[in-house]
Coordinates of C-alpha atoms in Angstrom, one line a residue:
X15 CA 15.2 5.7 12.9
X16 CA 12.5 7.4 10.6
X17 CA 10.7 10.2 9.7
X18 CA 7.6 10.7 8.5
X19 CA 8.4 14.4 7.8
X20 CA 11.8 13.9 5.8
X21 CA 10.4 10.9 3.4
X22 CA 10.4 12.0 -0.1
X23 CA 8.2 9.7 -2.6
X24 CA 9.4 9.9 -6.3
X25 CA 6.9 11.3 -7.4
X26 CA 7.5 14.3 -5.0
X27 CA 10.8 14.6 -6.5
X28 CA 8.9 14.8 -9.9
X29 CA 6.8 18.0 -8.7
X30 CA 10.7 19.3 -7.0
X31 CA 12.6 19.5 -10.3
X32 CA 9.5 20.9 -11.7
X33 CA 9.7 23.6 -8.9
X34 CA 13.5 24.0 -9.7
X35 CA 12.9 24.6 -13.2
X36 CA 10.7 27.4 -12.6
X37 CA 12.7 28.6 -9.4
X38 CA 15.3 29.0 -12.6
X39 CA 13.1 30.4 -15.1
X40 CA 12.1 33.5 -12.9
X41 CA 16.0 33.5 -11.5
X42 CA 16.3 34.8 -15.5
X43 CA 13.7 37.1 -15.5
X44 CA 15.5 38.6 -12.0
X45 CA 18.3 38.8 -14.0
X46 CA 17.3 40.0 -17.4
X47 CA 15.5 43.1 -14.7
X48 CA 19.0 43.9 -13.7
X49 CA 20.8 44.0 -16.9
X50 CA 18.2 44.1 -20.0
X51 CA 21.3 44.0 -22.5
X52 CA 21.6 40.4 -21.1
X53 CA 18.5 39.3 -23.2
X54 CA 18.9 35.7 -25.0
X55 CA 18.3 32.1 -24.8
X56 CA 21.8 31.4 -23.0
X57 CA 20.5 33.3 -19.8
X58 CA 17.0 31.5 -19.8
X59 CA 19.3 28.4 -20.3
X60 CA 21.6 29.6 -17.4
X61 CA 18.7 30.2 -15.1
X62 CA 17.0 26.8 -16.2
X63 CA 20.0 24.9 -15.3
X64 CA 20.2 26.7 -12.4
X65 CA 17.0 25.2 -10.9
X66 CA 17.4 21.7 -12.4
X67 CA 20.7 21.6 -10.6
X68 CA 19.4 22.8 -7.9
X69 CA 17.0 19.6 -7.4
X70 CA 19.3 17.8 -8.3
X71 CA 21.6 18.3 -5.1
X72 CA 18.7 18.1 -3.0
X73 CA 17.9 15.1 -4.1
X74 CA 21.5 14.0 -3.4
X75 CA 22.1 15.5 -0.6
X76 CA 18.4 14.5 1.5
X77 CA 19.5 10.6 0.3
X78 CA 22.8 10.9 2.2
X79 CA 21.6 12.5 5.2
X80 CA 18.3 9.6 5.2
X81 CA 20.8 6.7 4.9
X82 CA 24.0 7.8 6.0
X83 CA 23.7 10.8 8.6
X84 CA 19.9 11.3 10.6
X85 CA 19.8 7.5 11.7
X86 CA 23.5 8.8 13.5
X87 CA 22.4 12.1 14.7
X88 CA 19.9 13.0 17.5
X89 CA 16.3 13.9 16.4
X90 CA 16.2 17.1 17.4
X91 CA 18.9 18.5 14.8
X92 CA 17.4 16.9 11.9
X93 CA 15.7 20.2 10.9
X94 CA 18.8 21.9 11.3
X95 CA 20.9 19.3 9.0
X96 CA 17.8 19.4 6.3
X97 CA 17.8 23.2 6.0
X98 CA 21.5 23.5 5.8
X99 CA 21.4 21.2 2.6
X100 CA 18.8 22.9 1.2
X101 CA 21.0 26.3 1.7
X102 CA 23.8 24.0 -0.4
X103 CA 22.0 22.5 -2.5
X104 CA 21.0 26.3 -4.1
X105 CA 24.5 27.0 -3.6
X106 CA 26.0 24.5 -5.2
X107 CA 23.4 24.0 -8.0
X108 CA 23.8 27.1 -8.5
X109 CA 28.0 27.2 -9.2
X110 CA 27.8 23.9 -11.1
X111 CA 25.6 25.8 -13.7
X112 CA 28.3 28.7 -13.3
X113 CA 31.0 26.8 -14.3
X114 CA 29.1 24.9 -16.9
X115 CA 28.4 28.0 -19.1
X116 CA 31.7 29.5 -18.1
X117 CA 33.4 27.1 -20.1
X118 CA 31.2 27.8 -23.1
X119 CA 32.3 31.8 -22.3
X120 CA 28.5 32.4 -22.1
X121 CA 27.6 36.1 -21.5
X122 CA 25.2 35.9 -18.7
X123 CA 28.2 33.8 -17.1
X124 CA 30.9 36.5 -17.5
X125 CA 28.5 38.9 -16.5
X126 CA 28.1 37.0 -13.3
X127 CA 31.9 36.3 -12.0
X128 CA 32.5 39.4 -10.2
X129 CA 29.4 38.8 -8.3
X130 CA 29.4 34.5 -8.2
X131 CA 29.9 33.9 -4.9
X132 CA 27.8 36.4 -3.1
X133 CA 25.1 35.7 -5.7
X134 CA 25.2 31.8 -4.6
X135 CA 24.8 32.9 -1.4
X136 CA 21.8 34.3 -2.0
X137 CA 20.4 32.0 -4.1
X138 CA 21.1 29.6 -1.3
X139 CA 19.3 31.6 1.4
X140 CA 16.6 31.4 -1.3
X141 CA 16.4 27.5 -1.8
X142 CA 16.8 27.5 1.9
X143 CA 12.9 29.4 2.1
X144 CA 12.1 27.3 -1.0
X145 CA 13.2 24.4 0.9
X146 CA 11.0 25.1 4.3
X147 CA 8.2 25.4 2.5
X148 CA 8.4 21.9 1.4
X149 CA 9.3 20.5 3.9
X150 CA 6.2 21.9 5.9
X151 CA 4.2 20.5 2.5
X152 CA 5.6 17.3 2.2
X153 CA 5.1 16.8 6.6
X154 CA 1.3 17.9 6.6
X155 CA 1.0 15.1 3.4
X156 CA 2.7 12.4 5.0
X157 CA 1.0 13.4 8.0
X158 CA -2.5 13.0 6.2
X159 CA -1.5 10.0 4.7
X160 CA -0.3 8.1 7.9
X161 CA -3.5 9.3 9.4
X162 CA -5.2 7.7 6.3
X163 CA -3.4 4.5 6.8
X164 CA -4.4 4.4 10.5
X165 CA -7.8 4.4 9.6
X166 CA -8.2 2.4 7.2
X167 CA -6.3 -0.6 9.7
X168 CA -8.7 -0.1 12.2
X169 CA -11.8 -0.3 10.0
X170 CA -10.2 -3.5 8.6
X171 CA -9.8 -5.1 12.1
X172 CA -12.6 -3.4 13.1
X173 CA -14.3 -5.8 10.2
X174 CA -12.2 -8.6 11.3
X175 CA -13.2 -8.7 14.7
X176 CA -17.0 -9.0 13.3
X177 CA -16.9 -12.1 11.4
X178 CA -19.0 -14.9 12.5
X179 CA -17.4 -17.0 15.0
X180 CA -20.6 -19.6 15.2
X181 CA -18.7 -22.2 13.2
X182 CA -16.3 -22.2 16.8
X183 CA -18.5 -23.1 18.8
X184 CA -19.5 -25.6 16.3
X185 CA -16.6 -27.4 16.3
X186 CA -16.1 -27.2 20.1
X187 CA -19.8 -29.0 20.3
X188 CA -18.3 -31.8 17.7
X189 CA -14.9 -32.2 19.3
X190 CA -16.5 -32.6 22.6
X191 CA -18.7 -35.5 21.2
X192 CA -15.9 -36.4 19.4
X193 CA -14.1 -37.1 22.5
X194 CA -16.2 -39.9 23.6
X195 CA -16.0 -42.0 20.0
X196 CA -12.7 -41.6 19.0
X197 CA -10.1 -39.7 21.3
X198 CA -7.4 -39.6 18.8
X199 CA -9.5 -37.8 15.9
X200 CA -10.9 -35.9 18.6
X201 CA -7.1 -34.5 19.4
X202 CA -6.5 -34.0 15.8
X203 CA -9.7 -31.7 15.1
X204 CA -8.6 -29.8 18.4
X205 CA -5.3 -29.1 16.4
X206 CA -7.1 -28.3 13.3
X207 CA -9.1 -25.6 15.5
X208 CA -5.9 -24.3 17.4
X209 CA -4.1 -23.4 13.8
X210 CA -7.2 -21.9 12.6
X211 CA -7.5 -19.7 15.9
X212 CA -4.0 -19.1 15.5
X213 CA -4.2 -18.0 11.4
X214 CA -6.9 -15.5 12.8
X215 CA -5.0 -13.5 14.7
X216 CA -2.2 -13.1 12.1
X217 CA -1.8 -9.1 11.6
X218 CA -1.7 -9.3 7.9
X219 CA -5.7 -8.2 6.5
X220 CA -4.0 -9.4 2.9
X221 CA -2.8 -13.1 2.3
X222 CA -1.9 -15.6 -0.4
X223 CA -4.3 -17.6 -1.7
X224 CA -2.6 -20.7 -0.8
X225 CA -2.7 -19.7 2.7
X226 CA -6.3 -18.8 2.6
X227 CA -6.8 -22.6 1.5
X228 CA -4.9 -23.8 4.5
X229 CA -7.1 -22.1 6.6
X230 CA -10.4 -23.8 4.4
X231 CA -9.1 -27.2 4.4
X232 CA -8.7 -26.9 8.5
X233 CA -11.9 -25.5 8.9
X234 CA -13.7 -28.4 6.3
X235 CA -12.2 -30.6 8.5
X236 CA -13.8 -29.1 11.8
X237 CA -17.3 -29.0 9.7
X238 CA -17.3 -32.6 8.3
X239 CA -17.2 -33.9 11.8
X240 CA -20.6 -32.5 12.0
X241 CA -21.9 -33.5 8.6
X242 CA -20.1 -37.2 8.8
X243 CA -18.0 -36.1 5.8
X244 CA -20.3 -34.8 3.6
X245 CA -18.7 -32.1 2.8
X246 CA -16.5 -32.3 -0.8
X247 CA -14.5 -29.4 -1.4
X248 CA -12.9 -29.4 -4.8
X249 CA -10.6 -26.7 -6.5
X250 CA -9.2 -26.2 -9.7
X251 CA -6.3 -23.2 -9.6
X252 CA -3.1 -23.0 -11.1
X253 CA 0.3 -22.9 -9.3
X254 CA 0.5 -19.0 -10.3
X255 CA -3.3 -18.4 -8.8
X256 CA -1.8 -19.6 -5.5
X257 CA -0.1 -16.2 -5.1
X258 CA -2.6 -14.3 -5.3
X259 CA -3.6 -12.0 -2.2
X260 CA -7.1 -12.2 -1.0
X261 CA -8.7 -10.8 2.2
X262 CA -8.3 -13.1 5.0
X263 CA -11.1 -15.8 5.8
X264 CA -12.4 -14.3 2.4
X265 CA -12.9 -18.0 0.9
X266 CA -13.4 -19.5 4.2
X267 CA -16.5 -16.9 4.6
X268 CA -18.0 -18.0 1.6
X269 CA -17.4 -22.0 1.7
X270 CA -18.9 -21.9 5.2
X271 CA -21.8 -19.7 3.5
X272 CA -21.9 -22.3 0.9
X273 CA -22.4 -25.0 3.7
X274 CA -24.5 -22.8 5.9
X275 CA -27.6 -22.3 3.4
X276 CA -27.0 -25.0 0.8
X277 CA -26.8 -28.4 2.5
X278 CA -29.6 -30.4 2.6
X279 CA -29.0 -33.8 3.8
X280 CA -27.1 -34.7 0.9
X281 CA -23.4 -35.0 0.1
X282 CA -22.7 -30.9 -0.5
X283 CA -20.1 -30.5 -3.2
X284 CA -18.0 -27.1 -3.3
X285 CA -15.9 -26.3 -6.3
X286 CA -13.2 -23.3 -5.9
X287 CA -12.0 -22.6 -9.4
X288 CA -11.0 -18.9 -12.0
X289 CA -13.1 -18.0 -14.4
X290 CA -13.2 -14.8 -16.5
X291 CA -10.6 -12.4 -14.4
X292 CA -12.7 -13.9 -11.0
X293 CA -12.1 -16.5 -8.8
X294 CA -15.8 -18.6 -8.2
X295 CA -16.9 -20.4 -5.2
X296 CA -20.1 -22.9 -6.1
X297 CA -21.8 -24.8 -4.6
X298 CA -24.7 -27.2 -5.8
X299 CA -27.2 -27.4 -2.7
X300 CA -30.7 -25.8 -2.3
X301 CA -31.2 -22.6 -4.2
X302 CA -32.7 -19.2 -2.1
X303 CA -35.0 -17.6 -4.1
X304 CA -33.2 -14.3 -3.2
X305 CA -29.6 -13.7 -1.8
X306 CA -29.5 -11.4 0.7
X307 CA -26.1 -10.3 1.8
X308 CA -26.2 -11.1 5.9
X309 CA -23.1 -9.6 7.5
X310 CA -21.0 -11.7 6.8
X311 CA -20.8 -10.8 2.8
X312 CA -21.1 -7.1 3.7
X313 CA -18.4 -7.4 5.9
X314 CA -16.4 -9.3 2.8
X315 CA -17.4 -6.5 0.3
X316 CA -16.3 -4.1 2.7
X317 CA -13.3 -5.7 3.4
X318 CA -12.3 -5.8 -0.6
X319 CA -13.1 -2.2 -1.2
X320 CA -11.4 -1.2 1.5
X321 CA -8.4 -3.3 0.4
X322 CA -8.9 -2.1 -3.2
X323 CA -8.7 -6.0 -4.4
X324 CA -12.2 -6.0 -6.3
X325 CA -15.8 -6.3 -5.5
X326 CA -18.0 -9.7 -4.6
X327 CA -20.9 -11.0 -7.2
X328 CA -23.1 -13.7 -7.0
X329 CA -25.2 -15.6 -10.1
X330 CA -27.8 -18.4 -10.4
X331 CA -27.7 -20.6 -12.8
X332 CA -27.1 -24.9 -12.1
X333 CA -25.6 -23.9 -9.3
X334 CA -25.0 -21.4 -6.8
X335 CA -21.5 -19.3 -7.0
X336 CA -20.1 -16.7 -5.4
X337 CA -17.4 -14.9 -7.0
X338 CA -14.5 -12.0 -6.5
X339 CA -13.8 -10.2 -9.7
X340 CA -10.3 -9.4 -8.7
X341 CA -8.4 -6.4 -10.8
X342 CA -5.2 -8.3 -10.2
X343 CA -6.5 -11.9 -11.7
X344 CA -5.8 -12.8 -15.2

């Protein structure tokens, strides 16, 4: 059972204790109005500790009810069971600081005692407002960021669902001639085809780059049917580049770009390989005189941006490469 409303990040606690501490700081300026004559560092310190305390109970006391008491209680007291730990948590924050500068015989706490307990009361029914407040603030962000996450899956499936599916019907075209040379290679591309079909419709946008090669290799071998094994992929990546996430069909896209406007009646060679923080695709066929990105490397660059993985390049030079510059490639 979970929540978006009562997840708290870390760095939300961060901003809470921050809170606390000032909740404290102007808990001593309340108090110095009262009693002037109570002027000094120990009250500030009193008050400080106060509101440090403070978060620090909340924090204790939301990770007990998250793990130990909401998944067991019915949804519709959870609001009831987080406001009633916020009234403790100023409560008891609030008499652990008490009794902390009552052993040191601190003024501001000896000033306090005849009035401890209703005061923590008070303070309680304050952290309880404090308390709803956040809550509402920390909803309406999780709120904005599920909405966020929402979006950005259905722009990437959105993008997945364009990709060019010619190099299908492709290899339907050379398994059915397939069929009448050799039955048994014909049943193996057919396999080759069914685990690619079924490696598209994986949920996961983000996969290893060992898997992505998986995917290559089956598709090569749908596409050297057509080109009588012409096709030579080669790659060059170490056993720690293998576990690296890239955008699924991200090298398949650009080997079957490499293919699609570089062969030229000659054995094609494709080299996969990392270079300089990015991980190259070249190719040596025929050279365009300008590369025009068709939608299939829009929907690529897309895809990485919206992934936040890097951005897609291209160069001229002997050969014709394609590269990601990944920020998470070294």
């Amino acid at each position: 059972m979970e929540s978006v409303e009562l997840k708290i990040a870390q760095k939300d606690w961060v901003y809470i204790t921050i809170i606390g501490v000032m909740f404290g700081f102007l808990l001593s300026l309340l108090i110095y109005f009262l009693n002037p004559a109570l002027q000094a560092p120990s009250t500030i310190f009193f008050s400080i500790f106060t509101g440090f305390f403070i978060a620090f109970f909340a924090g204790l006391f939301i990770t007990i009810s998250n793990n130990f008491i909401l998944p067991k209680v019915n949804r519709r007291f959870w609001y009831l069971i987080s406001f009633f730990f916020s009234f403790l948590s100023g409560c008891f924050g609030f008499l652990l600081s008490y009794a902390l500068f009552l052993t040191i015989q601190a003024p501001i706490a000896i000033y306090l005692s005849p009035f401890i307990f209703y005061i923590a009361v008070i303070v309680g029914l304050m952290t309880f407002l404090v308390g709803l407040m956040l809550h509402h603030f920390i909803a309406m962000k999780y709120r904005h960021e599920s909405y966020k996450n929402a979006m950005t899956e259905l722009r990437l499936k959105s993008l997945e669902t364009e990709l060019n599916p010619h190099f299908i019907f492709n290899a339907l075209n050379s398994i059915s001639e397939l069929i009448h040379v050799d039955k048994n290679l014909a049943e193996d591309a057919l396999m080759k085809l069914s685990q690619l079909l079924r490696s598209a419709i994986t949920q996961k946008s983000l996969i290893t780059v060992e898997e992505e090669l998986l995917m290559v290799e089956h598709y090569l071998m749908l596409e050297n049917i057509r080109f009588d094994d012409n096709i030579h992929f080669e790659k060059q990546l170490h056993e720690a580049h293998l576990k690296l996430k890239v955008p699924k069909f991200s090298i398949q896209l650009l080997v079957e770009n490499s293919i699609k406007h570089g062969f030229k009646n000659t054995p094609l060679h494709i080299a996969l390989y990392v270079d300089n923080h990015a991980l190259l695709i070249c190719n040596n066929g025929k050279k365009a005189e300008k590369i025009i990105y068709g939608t299939g490397l829009k929907n690529l660059q897309r895809r990485l941006e919206i992934l936040q993985v890097g951005t897609l390049r291209y160069e001229k030079n002997e050969n014709i490469c394609f590269k990601i510059i990944w920020r998470g490639l070294s």
